[in-house]
mmCIF file of C-alpha atoms in Angstrom:
data_model
loop_
_atom_site.group_PDB
_atom_site.id
_atom_site.type_symbol
_atom_site.label_atom_id
_atom_site.label_comp_id
_atom_site.label_asym_id
_atom_site.label_seq_id
_atom_site.Cartn_x
_atom_site.Cartn_y
_atom_site.Cartn_z
ATOM 1 C CA MET A 1 28.942 11.808 9.520
ATOM 2 C CA ALA A 2 24.824 11.289 8.395
ATOM 3 C CA GLY A 3 24.544 8.042 7.318
ATOM 4 C CA THR A 4 21.366 5.704 6.389
ATOM 5 C CA VAL A 5 20.183 2.489 7.495
ATOM 6 C CA ILE A 6 17.540 1.635 4.248
ATOM 7 C CA LEU A 7 14.463 0.407 4.395
ATOM 8 C CA LEU A 8 13.078 -1.508 1.246
ATOM 9 C CA ILE A 9 9.495 -2.285 1.016
ATOM 10 C CA SER A 10 9.791 -2.668 -2.795
ATOM 11 C CA HIS A 11 11.850 -0.139 -5.287
ATOM 12 C CA GLU A 12 9.372 2.227 -5.491
ATOM 13 C CA ASP A 13 8.687 2.410 -2.193
ATOM 14 C CA LEU A 14 12.840 3.257 -0.559
ATOM 15 C CA ILE A 15 12.099 3.910 3.048
ATOM 16 C CA GLN A 16 15.121 5.693 4.773
ATOM 17 C CA TYR A 17 16.002 6.684 9.262
ATOM 18 C CA PRO A 18 18.536 9.108 8.878
ATOM 19 C CA ILE A 19 21.262 7.563 11.818
ATOM 20 C CA GLU A 20 24.790 8.467 13.230
ATOM 21 C CA THR A 21 27.965 6.462 11.286
ATOM 22 C CA ASN A 22 31.645 7.681 10.972
ATOM 23 C CA SER A 23 31.233 5.029 7.235
ATOM 24 C CA LYS A 24 30.425 6.586 4.233
ATOM 25 C CA LYS A 25 30.021 3.089 3.267
ATOM 26 C CA ILE A 26 26.283 1.533 4.194
ATOM 27 C CA LYS A 27 27.499 -1.022 6.502
ATOM 28 C CA SER A 28 27.526 -5.152 5.964
ATOM 29 C CA TYR A 29 25.797 -7.537 7.693
ATOM 30 C CA SER A 30 26.069 -11.187 9.493
ATOM 31 C CA ARG A 31 23.977 -13.280 7.576
ATOM 32 C CA ASN A 32 23.411 -14.635 10.834
ATOM 33 C CA LEU A 33 19.902 -14.039 11.001
ATOM 34 C CA ARG A 34 19.248 -13.043 14.569
ATOM 35 C CA SER A 35 22.319 -10.705 16.363
ATOM 36 C CA ASN A 36 22.216 -10.428 19.745
ATOM 37 C CA THR A 37 20.518 -7.206 20.323
ATOM 38 C CA ASP A 38 17.434 -9.174 19.012
ATOM 39 C CA LYS A 39 18.745 -12.828 19.991
ATOM 40 C CA ASP A 40 15.732 -12.058 23.209
ATOM 41 C CA MET A 41 13.714 -10.369 21.464
ATOM 42 C CA ILE A 42 11.588 -13.620 19.398
ATOM 43 C CA ASN A 43 10.511 -16.486 21.973
ATOM 44 C CA PRO A 44 10.474 -19.522 18.472
ATOM 45 C CA ASP A 45 8.249 -22.091 20.699
ATOM 46 C CA GLU A 46 5.712 -19.839 22.075
ATOM 47 C CA THR A 47 5.264 -18.064 18.319
ATOM 48 C CA GLY A 48 5.834 -21.279 16.714
ATOM 49 C CA ARG A 49 3.302 -23.421 18.802
ATOM 50 C CA LYS A 50 0.859 -20.385 18.714
ATOM 51 C CA PHE A 51 0.710 -20.499 15.254
ATOM 52 C CA CYS A 52 0.524 -24.006 14.652
ATOM 53 C CA GLU A 53 -2.412 -23.782 17.095
ATOM 54 C CA LEU A 54 -3.533 -21.064 14.728
ATOM 55 C CA LEU A 55 -3.074 -22.881 11.933
ATOM 56 C CA GLU A 56 -4.916 -26.072 13.764
ATOM 57 C CA ILE A 57 -8.131 -23.980 14.404
ATOM 58 C CA ILE A 58 -8.269 -22.554 10.421
ATOM 59 C CA ALA A 59 -7.181 -26.330 9.250
ATOM 60 C CA ARG A 60 -10.339 -27.806 11.967
ATOM 61 C CA LEU A 61 -12.466 -25.852 11.080
ATOM 62 C CA ARG A 62 -12.565 -26.485 7.278
ATOM 63 C CA SER A 63 -13.075 -30.662 8.801
ATOM 64 C CA PRO A 64 -15.546 -32.688 8.396
ATOM 65 C CA GLY A 65 -17.058 -31.485 11.319
ATOM 66 C CA GLY A 66 -15.669 -28.108 11.159
ATOM 67 C CA CYS A 67 -17.667 -25.492 10.846
ATOM 68 C CA PRO A 68 -19.909 -25.388 7.047
ATOM 69 C CA TRP A 69 -19.899 -21.766 6.639
ATOM 70 C CA ASP A 70 -15.637 -22.185 6.353
ATOM 71 C CA GLN A 71 -15.689 -25.203 4.749
ATOM 72 C CA LYS A 72 -18.147 -23.948 1.867
ATOM 73 C CA GLN A 73 -15.189 -21.505 1.220
ATOM 74 C CA THR A 74 -13.568 -20.790 -2.429
ATOM 75 C CA VAL A 75 -10.619 -18.142 -3.467
ATOM 76 C CA GLN A 76 -13.237 -16.612 -4.673
ATOM 77 C CA THR A 77 -15.547 -16.409 -2.551
ATOM 78 C CA PHE A 78 -13.223 -15.956 0.758
ATOM 79 C CA LYS A 79 -10.796 -13.096 -0.907
ATOM 80 C CA PRO A 80 -13.661 -10.498 -0.432
ATOM 81 C CA TYR A 81 -13.401 -10.845 3.736
ATOM 82 C CA LEU A 82 -9.188 -10.521 3.117
ATOM 83 C CA ILE A 83 -9.596 -7.312 1.123
ATOM 84 C CA GLU A 84 -11.681 -5.976 3.789
ATOM 85 C CA GLU A 85 -9.753 -7.063 6.171
ATOM 86 C CA THR A 86 -7.020 -5.339 5.048
ATOM 87 C CA HIS A 87 -8.928 -2.134 4.974
ATOM 88 C CA GLU A 88 -9.496 -2.468 8.608
ATOM 89 C CA LEU A 89 -6.214 -2.674 9.420
ATOM 90 C CA SER A 90 -5.021 0.384 7.275
ATOM 91 C CA GLU A 91 -8.395 2.403 9.530
ATOM 92 C CA ALA A 92 -6.547 1.582 12.212
ATOM 93 C CA LEU A 93 -3.088 2.172 11.769
ATOM 94 C CA ASP A 94 -5.093 5.477 11.068
ATOM 95 C CA ASN A 95 -6.288 5.931 14.220
ATOM 96 C CA ASP A 96 -2.609 4.526 15.929
ATOM 97 C CA ASP A 97 -4.471 2.460 18.330
ATOM 98 C CA PRO A 98 -2.484 -0.680 19.228
ATOM 99 C CA ASN A 99 -5.426 -2.452 21.243
ATOM 100 C CA GLN A 100 -6.876 -2.017 17.275
ATOM 101 C CA ILE A 101 -3.659 -2.746 15.619
ATOM 102 C CA ARG A 102 -3.325 -6.111 17.522
ATOM 103 C CA GLU A 103 -7.046 -7.247 17.143
ATOM 104 C CA GLU A 104 -6.798 -6.569 13.028
ATOM 105 C CA LEU A 105 -3.345 -8.103 12.214
ATOM 106 C CA GLY A 106 -4.729 -11.627 14.118
ATOM 107 C CA ASP A 107 -7.183 -11.169 11.881
ATOM 108 C CA LEU A 108 -5.452 -10.680 9.118
ATOM 109 C CA PHE A 109 -2.908 -13.737 9.709
ATOM 110 C CA PHE A 110 -6.215 -15.845 9.732
ATOM 111 C CA GLN A 111 -7.601 -14.689 6.197
ATOM 112 C CA LEU A 112 -3.714 -15.674 5.542
ATOM 113 C CA GLY A 113 -3.679 -18.619 6.748
ATOM 114 C CA PHE A 114 -7.343 -19.557 5.808
ATOM 115 C CA ILE A 115 -5.910 -19.267 2.356
ATOM 116 C CA ASN A 116 -2.991 -21.036 2.454
ATOM 117 C CA GLN A 117 -4.831 -24.283 3.444
ATOM 118 C CA LEU A 118 -7.315 -23.965 0.692
ATOM 119 C CA TYR A 119 -4.577 -25.015 -0.863
ATOM 120 C CA GLU A 120 -3.110 -26.583 0.500
ATOM 121 C CA GLU A 121 -5.688 -29.378 0.659
ATOM 122 C CA ARG A 122 -5.172 -29.496 -2.934
ATOM 123 C CA ASP A 123 -2.054 -30.071 -1.545
ATOM 124 C CA ILE A 124 0.066 -27.074 -4.655
ATOM 125 C CA PHE A 125 1.638 -25.909 -1.904
ATOM 126 C CA SER A 126 1.487 -25.525 2.370
ATOM 127 C CA ILE A 127 2.680 -23.321 4.486
ATOM 128 C CA GLU A 128 5.912 -23.998 4.814
ATOM 129 C CA ASP A 129 6.805 -23.313 0.491
ATOM 130 C CA VAL A 130 5.445 -20.051 1.717
ATOM 131 C CA LEU A 131 7.009 -18.948 4.227
ATOM 132 C CA GLN A 132 10.605 -20.749 3.014
ATOM 133 C CA SER A 133 9.394 -18.276 -0.380
ATOM 134 C CA ILE A 134 9.820 -15.256 1.157
ATOM 135 C CA ILE A 135 12.444 -16.063 3.774
ATOM 136 C CA ASP A 136 14.939 -16.591 0.373
ATOM 137 C CA LYS A 137 13.338 -13.886 -1.642
ATOM 138 C CA MET A 138 13.893 -11.346 1.349
ATOM 139 C CA ILE A 139 16.925 -12.302 2.508
ATOM 140 C CA ARG A 140 18.653 -12.527 -1.432
ATOM 141 C CA ARG A 141 16.835 -9.187 -2.008
ATOM 142 C CA HIS A 142 19.355 -7.794 0.888
ATOM 143 C CA PRO A 143 22.215 -9.176 0.306
ATOM 144 C CA HIS A 144 24.121 -5.633 1.485
ATOM 145 C CA VAL A 145 22.525 -6.854 5.971
ATOM 146 C CA PHE A 146 22.714 -10.967 5.174
ATOM 147 C CA GLU A 147 25.191 -11.483 2.645
ATOM 148 C CA GLY A 148 28.042 -9.044 4.083
ATOM 149 C CA LYS A 149 27.449 -6.686 0.699
ATOM 150 C CA THR A 150 29.165 -3.782 0.903
ATOM 151 C CA PHE A 151 27.513 -0.809 -2.050
ATOM 152 C CA GLU A 152 29.045 2.775 -2.053
ATOM 153 C CA SER A 153 24.907 4.617 -2.511
ATOM 154 C CA TYR A 154 22.153 4.480 -1.841
ATOM 155 C CA ASP A 155 21.084 4.802 -5.427
ATOM 156 C CA GLU A 156 23.392 1.237 -5.506
ATOM 157 C CA MET A 157 21.723 -0.554 -3.612
ATOM 158 C CA SER A 158 18.250 0.833 -4.962
ATOM 159 C CA ARG A 159 19.604 -0.414 -8.336
ATOM 160 C CA ASN A 160 21.070 -3.796 -7.356
ATOM 161 C CA TRP A 161 17.751 -4.366 -5.442
ATOM 162 C CA ALA A 162 16.385 -4.160 -9.459
ATOM 163 C CA ARG A 163 18.826 -6.153 -10.788
ATOM 164 C CA VAL A 164 17.973 -9.270 -8.187
ATOM 165 C CA LYS A 165 14.362 -8.883 -9.163
ATOM 166 C CA GLU A 166 15.324 -8.986 -13.319
ATOM 167 C CA LYS A 167 17.402 -12.117 -12.578
ATOM 168 C CA GLU A 168 14.310 -13.465 -11.012
ATOM 169 C CA LYS A 169 11.947 -13.880 -13.843
ATOM 170 C CA SER A 170 12.819 -14.451 -17.380
ATOM 171 C CA LYS A 171 13.074 -11.205 -19.694
ATOM 172 C CA LYS A 172 9.715 -11.868 -21.186
ATOM 173 C CA GLU A 173 8.486 -12.066 -18.124
ATOM 174 C CA HIS A 174 10.117 -9.169 -16.611
ATOM 175 C CA LYS A 175 9.123 -6.462 -19.651
ATOM 176 C CA MET A 176 5.054 -8.209 -19.212
ATOM 177 C CA TYR A 177 5.675 -7.604 -15.034
ATOM 178 C CA GLU A 178 7.277 -3.885 -14.528
ATOM 179 C CA LEU A 179 3.413 -3.055 -15.328
ATOM 180 C CA ASP A 180 2.073 -5.661 -13.787
ATOM 181 C CA VAL A 181 0.842 -4.079 -10.925
ATOM 182 C CA PRO A 182 -2.738 -5.785 -9.338
ATOM 183 C CA LYS A 183 -6.088 -4.436 -10.664
ATOM 184 C CA SER A 184 -7.758 -4.613 -7.569
ATOM 185 C CA LEU A 185 -5.314 -2.352 -5.812
ATOM 186 C CA PRO A 186 -7.598 1.317 -4.947
ATOM 187 C CA ALA A 187 -6.937 3.705 -8.356
ATOM 188 C CA LEU A 188 -5.018 6.009 -7.364
ATOM 189 C CA ILE A 189 -2.260 3.370 -5.465
ATOM 190 C CA ARG A 190 -2.563 1.423 -8.662
ATOM 191 C CA GLY A 191 -2.293 4.644 -10.709
ATOM 192 C CA GLN A 192 0.766 5.952 -9.501
ATOM 193 C CA LYS A 193 2.711 2.689 -8.300
ATOM 194 C CA VAL A 194 2.078 2.213 -12.422
ATOM 195 C CA ALA A 195 3.874 5.533 -12.723
ATOM 196 C CA SER A 196 6.302 4.924 -10.507
ATOM 197 C CA ARG A 197 7.578 1.550 -12.655
ATOM 198 C CA ALA A 198 7.015 2.942 -16.073
ATOM 199 C CA ALA A 199 9.976 5.665 -14.275
ATOM 200 C CA ARG A 200 12.465 3.164 -13.926
ATOM 201 C CA THR A 201 12.157 2.068 -16.592
ATOM 202 C CA GLY A 202 13.743 5.787 -17.977
ATOM 203 C CA PHE A 203 9.695 6.937 -19.714
ATOM 204 C CA ASP A 204 8.810 9.749 -17.980
ATOM 205 C CA TRP A 205 9.023 13.571 -17.345
ATOM 206 C CA PRO A 206 11.708 16.014 -18.189
ATOM 207 C CA ASP A 207 10.816 17.086 -15.065
ATOM 208 C CA LEU A 208 8.264 19.128 -13.114
ATOM 209 C CA ARG A 209 7.606 21.865 -14.921
ATOM 210 C CA ALA A 210 7.037 19.697 -17.600
ATOM 211 C CA LEU A 211 4.455 18.174 -15.811
ATOM 212 C CA VAL A 212 2.104 21.572 -14.570
ATOM 213 C CA GLU A 213 1.722 22.128 -18.085
ATOM 214 C CA ASN A 214 0.585 19.137 -19.360
ATOM 215 C CA LEU A 215 -2.145 18.915 -16.329
ATOM 216 C CA SER A 216 -2.651 22.036 -17.579
ATOM 217 C CA GLU A 217 -2.980 20.823 -20.942
ATOM 218 C CA ASP A 218 -5.956 17.790 -19.493
ATOM 219 C CA PHE A 219 -6.990 19.665 -16.846
ATOM 220 C CA ARG A 220 -7.803 22.042 -20.056
ATOM 221 C CA ILE A 221 -9.029 19.446 -21.908
ATOM 222 C CA LEU A 222 -11.757 18.306 -19.424
ATOM 223 C CA THR A 223 -12.718 21.421 -18.965
ATOM 224 C CA ASP A 224 -13.960 21.883 -22.563
ATOM 225 C CA ASP A 225 -15.422 18.534 -22.865
ATOM 226 C CA ALA A 226 -17.423 18.996 -20.175
ATOM 227 C CA LEU A 227 -19.065 21.701 -21.293
ATOM 228 C CA GLU A 228 -20.166 19.924 -24.239
ATOM 229 C CA GLY A 229 -21.302 16.753 -21.986
ATOM 230 C CA ASN A 230 -20.228 14.286 -24.076
ATOM 231 C CA LYS A 231 -20.036 10.951 -20.972
ATOM 232 C CA GLU A 232 -16.965 9.670 -23.080
ATOM 233 C CA GLU A 233 -15.027 12.130 -23.337
ATOM 234 C CA ILE A 234 -14.854 13.785 -20.258
ATOM 235 C CA GLU A 235 -14.405 9.410 -18.190
ATOM 236 C CA GLN A 236 -11.589 9.672 -20.364
ATOM 237 C CA SER A 237 -10.011 13.521 -20.461
ATOM 238 C CA LEU A 238 -10.968 13.622 -16.811
ATOM 239 C CA GLY A 239 -9.174 10.246 -16.242
ATOM 240 C CA ASP A 240 -5.603 11.377 -17.622
ATOM 241 C CA LEU A 241 -6.630 14.350 -15.104
ATOM 242 C CA LEU A 242 -5.596 11.972 -12.491
ATOM 243 C CA PHE A 243 -3.342 9.571 -13.412
ATOM 244 C CA SER A 244 -1.288 12.778 -14.318
ATOM 245 C CA LEU A 245 -2.369 13.899 -10.516
ATOM 246 C CA VAL A 246 -0.990 10.860 -9.460
ATOM 247 C CA ASN A 247 1.880 11.310 -11.437
ATOM 248 C CA LEU A 248 2.473 15.253 -9.496
ATOM 249 C CA ALA A 249 2.015 13.218 -7.074
ATOM 250 C CA ARG A 250 5.371 10.697 -7.216
ATOM 251 C CA LYS A 251 7.456 13.409 -8.397
ATOM 252 C CA CYS A 252 6.637 15.849 -5.295
ATOM 253 C CA GLU A 253 6.996 12.223 -3.465
ATOM 254 C CA VAL A 254 3.969 12.543 -1.942
ATOM 255 C CA ASN A 255 1.008 9.250 -1.737
ATOM 256 C CA GLY A 256 -1.545 10.093 -4.133
ATOM 257 C CA GLU A 257 -3.956 8.382 -1.782
ATOM 258 C CA GLU A 258 -3.148 8.824 1.608
ATOM 259 C CA CYS A 259 -3.677 12.607 0.331
ATOM 260 C CA LEU A 260 -7.428 12.059 -1.188
ATOM 261 C CA LYS A 261 -8.154 10.537 1.623
ATOM 262 C CA ARG A 262 -7.485 12.879 4.471
ATOM 263 C CA ALA A 263 -9.238 15.964 1.641
ATOM 264 C CA THR A 264 -12.036 13.399 2.411
ATOM 265 C CA ASP A 265 -11.008 13.439 6.499
ATOM 266 C CA ARG A 266 -11.419 17.198 6.437
ATOM 267 C CA PHE A 267 -14.739 17.901 3.773
ATOM 268 C CA ILE A 268 -16.229 15.352 6.061
ATOM 269 C CA THR A 269 -15.127 17.176 9.531
ATOM 270 C CA ARG A 270 -16.157 20.159 7.786
ATOM 271 C CA PHE A 271 -18.880 18.583 7.010
ATOM 272 C CA LYS A 272 -20.611 17.933 10.359
ATOM 273 C CA LEU A 273 -19.219 21.073 12.086
ATOM 274 C CA MET A 274 -21.631 22.285 9.672
ATOM 275 C CA GLU A 275 -23.502 20.507 9.893
ATOM 276 C CA GLU A 276 -24.346 21.184 13.614
ATOM 277 C CA ILE A 277 -22.984 25.230 14.166
ATOM 278 C CA LEU A 278 -26.755 25.128 10.994
ATOM 279 C CA SER A 279 -27.836 23.226 14.197
ATOM 280 C CA ALA A 280 -28.001 25.322 16.649
ATOM 281 C CA ASN A 281 -29.270 28.155 14.338
ATOM 282 C CA ASN A 282 -32.754 25.925 14.059
ATOM 283 C CA LEU A 283 -31.359 26.204 9.797
ATOM 284 C CA ALA A 284 -31.092 22.926 7.444
ATOM 285 C CA ILE A 285 -28.843 22.998 4.864
ATOM 286 C CA ASP A 286 -32.093 22.578 1.956
ATOM 287 C CA GLU A 287 -33.404 25.026 3.656
ATOM 288 C CA LEU A 288 -30.350 27.317 2.225
ATOM 289 C CA ASP A 289 -28.893 29.396 -0.621
ATOM 290 C CA GLN A 290 -26.149 28.785 -2.407
ATOM 291 C CA GLU A 291 -24.635 31.654 -0.958
ATOM 292 C CA SER A 292 -25.120 30.817 2.628
ATOM 293 C CA GLN A 293 -23.139 27.872 2.358
ATOM 294 C CA ARG A 294 -20.850 29.294 1.045
ATOM 295 C CA LYS A 295 -21.235 31.327 4.104
ATOM 296 C CA PHE A 296 -21.366 28.375 7.013
ATOM 297 C CA TRP A 297 -19.380 27.054 5.284
ATOM 298 C CA ALA A 298 -16.628 29.473 5.232
ATOM 299 C CA GLN A 299 -17.259 29.575 9.319
ATOM 300 C CA THR A 300 -15.888 26.074 9.256
ATOM 301 C CA ASP A 301 -12.382 26.440 7.579
ATOM 302 C CA ASN A 302 -10.499 27.167 10.655
ATOM 303 C CA HIS A 303 -11.473 23.304 12.070
ATOM 304 C CA SER A 304 -10.105 21.258 9.524
#
């Protein structure tokens, strides 16, 4: 019968891959981190050598006689480059270009190693501390993979994930942490994560219909505020509507950020096509009235 392989990225982002199995229970695995099937996939000596070489390059760039630009960097001055490289990797993944992805992954490894170097120079922590921390965390949060624990269901495993995270922090810290999503995240991503974590505590809409009714009310309020022209009221009511929309995305199990990204890409594609159509007719957008613009825009509908 059909079973499930479960990849835990975060508690609110659980990814399931269907498999065929004769057991109703999620399969337990040995704590041996290297299974027989993957023992030849990674050459620890070569991988370790390359990793150390990268760290040595970073250390040399920061050392006396190294690169003046690298030497003057701080955590705060370097942070924007980390964000930029992360977005570039995200775009490479969207493009599904292996060469671009490989290059961007390398750039991101460099960014992470550089930030670690900044802290290692101040004797705050080392790369070994960083790696050991994530190794321990992943093993601790996946007892069904590394410690032989068996769960009766996907939901039981999900609850265990939450319990393990809770044990990792004191009650006071946990309450603060529950909605503590980085402010530097894109607003839609942050909003959806906050909504997901709030729902995890039981603070949620009873059903989709109730949420849709609230959306209608939020839109009515925004419309009234927009017609009145009060900017502060518009900003607040628009924010409320957007937050309700990310809740709708969460309820419908879609990624609000990706939805907006794809909609923006569709708009760009159609707009460029409309410009091409107009150019072929020796026309420009700013020369057309709104009715004519809509007619040319409609011609691009089947190409988005």
